[in-house]
């Protein structure tokens, strides 16, 4: 059975040595002293390893069951959910006013990685609630906030997002679910929603569904979509629960993975709903949830990759098979451990260098969100908005590949369910799809985010890389050679791709869109390259100042050198592909495929 | 539910327009006229689509069950197996002497692709039998051949390969299963074997297990391993079945996929076995099966990719979502089909260009096997031996990635089991693992095959590419530019990598082995590049000669141009990685990971 150890040490290094969070001017960060963050991370790590991780396989094996409209979660989920609630984890970064602890999003993100790595299906119940609560926080009336948020911040009630219908996923303008105004401020919601994560279950007293629907008589298409709050049980004025609302779970989907989370078909049959935000502005309100959710999904890619990597590493150290060609490493044993073999090393280094780079990227992104929200910094908001599709798309594509690589280390034992490696792969697969399939992320990046605010944010990103390289050059020859030069080359590739889009996308947008996935990936590599340079610099500084933990920092440097030498050069291939434009991609008539 | 259409037209094109099989001097190929091969392929396509494919989901859902030692295959498998047997398919390329039809391996390969694409788990019962029969054919005594082959060629009896034990997979020298000579020419076999595909089931009267074991008192390690025939039921002199032998199925493994095939733990408890081939030469005998099996597994990678691609294509044409940014393609409908979107196209073209290139590669490889066996051509034997790890490793790695891409086209519908796309991914995953995990294939390629016979075969491969480019240059400017130049560039990359290994592998073999997976992949790309050049040439010739099917050939050319422009340049990235050597890969002590 797999195990999971929370990366508290690595996170502390990132928060304090790399991001130096207490030195920033982000409101609330001054309290995040090393001892304080360490205490939180250690505690979160403990519940992850000891409570959530042991239920991961249980959730996969048992799944959720629907009987007479009631969904039962796997054995142990309910008790674990109580523990999570008692620890106050769901409200960690929620306002104190509603029972939260008002911590920065950064801390919620670090804890979220641990919970997701330990048990993604379980953590989704809490994650969706967080997203729904954020939408109510941003768009709700004071009465709505007072009615729903205290219960949702504590996870006494959970939340859902209802977008997809059988015939429409990405293209929500095709939506058929309708909302009829009742004259008293409420609406009757009717229609069917599918793929609703945590849609129905037995772990909360009430479920607050956020539902996209079209108000009857409103504008056609996406401009006629509004967002509604539809509680499973009606809520009385005093906060007590009233009658059952007209929303039921029609079916639980059989899925490839995340079996512990109930993915429901939800039927709305004249269910009472309340407008959240403005009429016909549902997409805007929903995007409050979506952007946060996309960062959370990117984090899942990293989290599953880390959990899978940790187990692959242990297996590679334990399993004796074959001999080191340069001389036996375990001469008294019947064979050497797998880890002596260069191709196993290559795979483990791919995984390790991705996981650590991705973690830095996510936490850096989280600081931008805090800066945007807590300091009302529009530049930070623009930059993280640009990077959101990269975080979601790149980290989940790569994260999935890493779970596949980790599974591969086990050979045949990776394919049977007994060892748990298949579950990491099957669970990680969904992250490439939900909250906008990765192709849609790439489209968002190239078709929308690049040009946003006149291209200001992408220029800011390039400036950021350039000034970083400039400021840190010339101090250490090896650092320049191993880190700054590859970073500059990769960033140049990315700029060349952006230039290609500008020059060729005008005459035919397909010249840009045909390269969108390549662009998203090369952007991700440049971000991880930047992160590795920053981490390497921090480790070099630590070593120079005579750190007590030289091994940690030497390892960090070696891992970074691997990434820069063997992963970052992928930008050149992506650029080559991008520069072929749309010609070969769009050559065929659909009928001739 | 997914469907499958056999690629008979594409195969006919490959056999007759590209490989021009009747013009070769391989014995038996003169009979393979287009009408003749067409009749076989059409018939095989029919049984694939109509009989095997509809059982694919059944096999996945029901799986195999073990009760009181009896394994039950999924509903319908037994009846379908009867149909396959009645059609004479299992003996297609087996000697007439034993009831086969003596067709070339090439034809067996083409049919095998169809069967595997339609139902991989089902086809494995027959595939393992074929492999076991081949080993008996190559290494058995006349008496053994007469006793087992007629029944195995017809699949009245099926076969298995027993290598893996709980503590050893790749490193078979660690094997513990033992064989005690009984003085009468027989042995008592005792031990446990795991991951035995088709190990026990209800579709055959007898199962012929080929088992690797160590004869008591023999040499240590891999040099003491021998191969034994261990029938489930003893066989009397007259061919009738006798007593049950001491071999039982202890457990069926829960796996990620191929649920329709019973993957068994097999317990041998003083089972009676008979030496196959020479004492202590078991690995050599087993490799007869393994090499054939490796090509067959490479083919599975292609087969699952094709089945997945076909369904992704249909979905992309049917599913309406969003609008073509260059103008609506379905203005009267609520939205355009997915296929208008450039990133969906990119994905479909990745899949299509891989599938068609891989099919050419496999069939070309099969002609080499026929040339090696039927003409005793040592050069062909050496070349296909060099290419075997490439076919196995590259085609299954890429084949898996393509099933993931096909699944991605479905968005959320790809993740739920209802649409069948998850099964393609889960089934395809095993092909990267069994018959030697792909890392082991890469090691075999770089550590053994490159230097085999003084490097003669890899030089022959480079010469082959070079002379192809030379002979076909200067006739058509567009062909030179779109096909020959990229092929030459990629081949140059591959040669540079080989040169790097020679120059740096001597002082430290890890400098070569650290790049082994990259080398395997770049080798695969060069092979597919060569195949695409040959296919393009054949299509250009057909167009020049006024073919009635211009659309087919125009499509072929467009697909080839895509591969050359967007996939083949991956060789440059692989070369870059390879040339970094072992330094960053091996930098860490195992304890410091």
Coordinates of C-alpha atoms in Angstrom, one line a residue, chain A residues 164-172 174 194-195 251 253-258 263 309 313 317 319-326 334-335 339-343 345-346 348-349 352 397 400-401 403-405 407-408 411-418 422 425-430 432-433 437-440 442 508-510 513-518 551 554-555 558-559 561-562 565-567 569-570 573 576-578 580-581 584-593, chain B residues 164-172 174 194-195 251 253-258 263 309 313 317 319-326 334-335 339-343 345-346 348-349 352 397 400-401 403-405 407-408 411-418 422 425-430 432-433 437-440 442 508-510 513-518 551 554-555 558-559 561-562 565-567 569-570 573 576-578 580-581 584-593:
Chain A
X164 CA -22.2 21.0 -17.6
X165 CA -25.3 19.6 -19.3
X166 CA -25.4 16.5 -21.5
X167 CA -25.1 18.4 -24.7
X168 CA -22.8 21.2 -23.5
X169 CA -19.6 21.5 -21.5
X170 CA -17.2 24.2 -22.8
X171 CA -19.9 25.9 -24.8
X172 CA -22.2 27.0 -22.0
X174 CA -26.0 26.1 -25.4
X194 CA -24.1 16.3 -15.3
X195 CA -20.6 15.6 -13.9
X251 CA -27.2 8.7 -11.1
X253 CA -21.2 8.1 -12.9
X254 CA -18.8 5.2 -13.3
X255 CA -15.5 6.8 -13.8
X256 CA -11.9 6.0 -14.5
X257 CA -10.9 7.2 -11.0
X258 CA -11.7 9.6 -8.1
X263 CA -19.9 12.5 -9.6
X309 CA 6.8 9.9 -7.0
X313 CA 11.2 6.4 -5.1
X317 CA 15.3 1.9 -3.3
X319 CA 13.3 -3.6 -5.1
X320 CA 16.4 -5.6 -6.0
X321 CA 16.7 -6.2 -9.7
X322 CA 19.8 -6.4 -11.9
X323 CA 23.2 -4.9 -11.3
X324 CA 24.7 -1.5 -11.7
X325 CA 26.8 -1.8 -14.9
X326 CA 29.5 0.3 -13.4
X334 CA 21.2 -11.0 -4.7
X335 CA 20.9 -7.9 -6.9
X339 CA 17.7 3.1 -8.3
X340 CA 21.2 2.2 -9.6
X341 CA 19.9 2.0 -13.2
X342 CA 20.3 5.2 -15.2
X343 CA 16.9 5.0 -16.9
X345 CA 17.2 7.6 -12.3
X346 CA 16.1 9.6 -15.3
X348 CA 12.9 9.7 -10.9
X349 CA 14.7 12.9 -11.7
X352 CA 11.4 15.0 -8.7
X397 CA -0.6 17.4 -18.3
X400 CA -0.3 13.0 -15.2
X401 CA 2.7 12.0 -17.2
X403 CA 2.1 9.5 -12.4
X404 CA 2.5 7.3 -15.4
X405 CA 6.3 7.4 -15.0
X407 CA 3.7 3.7 -12.1
X408 CA 6.2 2.5 -14.7
X411 CA 6.8 -2.7 -13.7
X412 CA 4.0 -5.2 -13.6
X413 CA 3.3 -4.3 -10.0
X414 CA 2.3 -0.8 -11.2
X415 CA -0.5 -2.3 -13.3
X416 CA -2.2 -4.3 -10.6
X417 CA -4.4 -2.4 -8.2
X418 CA -2.8 -3.9 -5.1
X422 CA -2.7 2.7 -10.9
X425 CA -2.7 7.6 -12.6
X426 CA -6.5 7.1 -12.8
X427 CA -7.2 9.9 -10.3
X428 CA -4.7 12.3 -11.9
X429 CA -6.3 11.8 -15.3
X430 CA -9.4 13.9 -14.4
X432 CA -6.5 17.4 -17.4
X433 CA -10.3 17.5 -18.1
X437 CA -10.2 20.7 -20.6
X438 CA -6.5 21.5 -21.2
X439 CA -7.1 22.4 -24.8
X440 CA -9.5 25.1 -23.6
X442 CA -4.5 26.7 -24.1
X508 CA -5.3 33.8 -39.8
X509 CA -6.0 33.2 -36.1
X510 CA -5.5 29.5 -36.6
X513 CA -4.4 28.5 -32.2
X514 CA -2.7 25.5 -33.9
X515 CA 0.2 26.2 -31.6
X516 CA -1.8 26.9 -28.4
X517 CA -1.0 23.7 -26.5
X518 CA 2.7 23.9 -27.5
X551 CA 22.7 18.0 1.9
X554 CA 23.1 20.4 -2.6
X555 CA 20.3 18.1 -3.6
X558 CA 21.5 19.0 -8.5
X559 CA 17.8 18.6 -9.1
X561 CA 20.6 21.4 -12.9
X562 CA 18.8 18.3 -14.1
X565 CA 19.7 20.6 -18.7
X566 CA 17.1 18.0 -19.6
X567 CA 13.6 19.4 -19.4
X569 CA 15.2 22.6 -23.7
X570 CA 11.7 21.3 -24.6
X573 CA 10.7 21.8 -29.9
X576 CA 9.6 24.6 -34.0
X577 CA 6.1 23.2 -34.0
X578 CA 4.5 26.6 -33.4
X580 CA 4.9 25.6 -38.7
X581 CA 1.6 27.5 -38.2
X584 CA -0.3 21.1 -41.8
X585 CA -2.7 21.1 -38.9
X586 CA -5.7 22.4 -40.9
X587 CA -4.9 20.8 -44.3
X588 CA -7.5 18.2 -44.3
X589 CA -11.2 18.6 -44.9
X590 CA -13.1 17.1 -42.0
X591 CA -14.6 14.6 -44.4
X592 CA -11.2 13.4 -45.5
X593 CA -9.8 12.3 -42.1
Chain B
X164 CA 7.8 -13.6 -13.5
X165 CA 7.9 -14.5 -9.8
X166 CA 7.0 -12.2 -6.9
X167 CA 10.5 -11.1 -6.3
X168 CA 11.8 -11.1 -9.9
X169 CA 10.6 -9.7 -13.1
X170 CA 13.3 -8.4 -15.4
X171 CA 16.1 -10.1 -13.4
X172 CA 15.2 -13.7 -14.0
X174 CA 16.8 -14.5 -9.1
X194 CA 2.8 -14.3 -11.2
X195 CA 1.2 -12.1 -13.8
X251 CA -5.6 -15.8 -7.6
X253 CA -5.1 -10.0 -10.2
X254 CA -7.2 -6.9 -10.0
X255 CA -5.7 -4.7 -12.8
X256 CA -6.0 -1.3 -14.3
X257 CA -7.3 -2.8 -17.5
X258 CA -7.5 -5.8 -19.8
X263 CA -4.0 -12.5 -15.2
X309 CA -8.6 7.6 -32.6
X313 CA -12.7 11.4 -34.8
X317 CA -17.3 15.4 -36.1
X319 CA -20.2 16.9 -31.0
X320 CA -21.3 20.5 -31.5
X321 CA -19.4 22.9 -29.2
X322 CA -18.2 26.5 -29.9
X323 CA -17.6 28.2 -33.3
X324 CA -14.8 28.2 -35.8
X325 CA -13.0 31.5 -35.1
X326 CA -12.6 32.0 -38.9
X334 CA -26.5 25.7 -32.6
X335 CA -22.7 25.3 -32.8
X339 CA -13.3 19.2 -35.4
X340 CA -13.2 22.9 -36.5
X341 CA -11.1 23.8 -33.5
X342 CA -7.3 23.9 -34.3
X343 CA -6.3 22.3 -31.1
X345 CA -7.2 19.1 -35.2
X346 CA -3.7 19.0 -33.8
X348 CA -6.4 14.2 -34.2
X349 CA -3.5 14.8 -36.6
X352 CA -3.7 9.8 -37.3
X397 CA 4.7 4.7 -25.3
X400 CA -0.6 5.1 -24.9
X401 CA -0.2 8.8 -25.3
X403 CA -5.2 6.9 -26.4
X404 CA -4.9 9.6 -23.7
X405 CA -5.2 12.3 -26.4
X407 CA -9.9 10.3 -24.5
X408 CA -9.2 14.0 -24.1
X411 CA -13.8 16.1 -22.4
X412 CA -15.7 14.8 -19.3
X413 CA -17.3 12.1 -21.4
X414 CA -13.8 10.6 -21.8
X415 CA -13.4 10.1 -18.1
X416 CA -16.7 8.2 -17.4
X417 CA -16.7 4.6 -18.4
X418 CA -19.9 4.9 -20.4
X422 CA -11.2 5.2 -20.5
X425 CA -6.3 4.1 -22.1
X426 CA -6.4 1.5 -19.3
X427 CA -5.9 -1.4 -21.7
X428 CA -3.1 0.4 -23.6
X429 CA -1.2 1.1 -20.4
X430 CA -0.1 -2.6 -20.0
X432 CA 4.3 -0.3 -21.9
X433 CA 5.0 -2.8 -19.2
X437 CA 9.1 -2.7 -19.5
X438 CA 9.9 0.0 -21.9
X439 CA 13.0 1.1 -19.9
X440 CA 14.3 -2.5 -20.4
X442 CA 15.7 1.0 -24.2
X508 CA 31.3 5.6 -18.5
X509 CA 28.5 3.3 -19.8
X510 CA 26.0 5.5 -17.9
X513 CA 22.3 4.4 -20.6
X514 CA 21.1 7.8 -19.2
X515 CA 20.0 8.6 -22.8
X516 CA 18.5 5.2 -23.6
X517 CA 14.8 6.1 -23.5
X518 CA 15.5 9.3 -25.5
X551 CA -8.7 11.8 -52.1
X554 CA -4.0 13.5 -51.0
X555 CA -5.0 12.8 -47.5
X558 CA -1.2 15.8 -46.0
X559 CA -1.0 13.5 -43.0
X561 CA 3.5 16.4 -44.1
X562 CA 2.0 16.9 -40.7
X565 CA 6.7 19.1 -39.8
X566 CA 5.4 18.6 -36.3
X567 CA 6.5 15.2 -34.9
X569 CA 11.6 17.4 -35.1
X570 CA 11.4 15.8 -31.6
X573 CA 15.2 17.5 -28.3
X576 CA 20.0 17.6 -26.7
X577 CA 19.1 15.5 -23.7
X578 CA 21.3 12.6 -24.7
X580 CA 24.0 16.0 -21.5
X581 CA 25.2 12.5 -20.6
X584 CA 22.8 15.4 -14.1
X585 CA 21.0 12.1 -14.1
X586 CA 23.3 10.3 -11.7
X587 CA 24.3 13.3 -9.6
X588 CA 22.4 12.4 -6.5
X589 CA 23.3 9.7 -4.0
X590 CA 20.3 7.4 -3.6
X591 CA 20.0 8.6 0.0
X592 CA 19.7 12.2 -1.0
X593 CA 16.6 11.9 -3.2

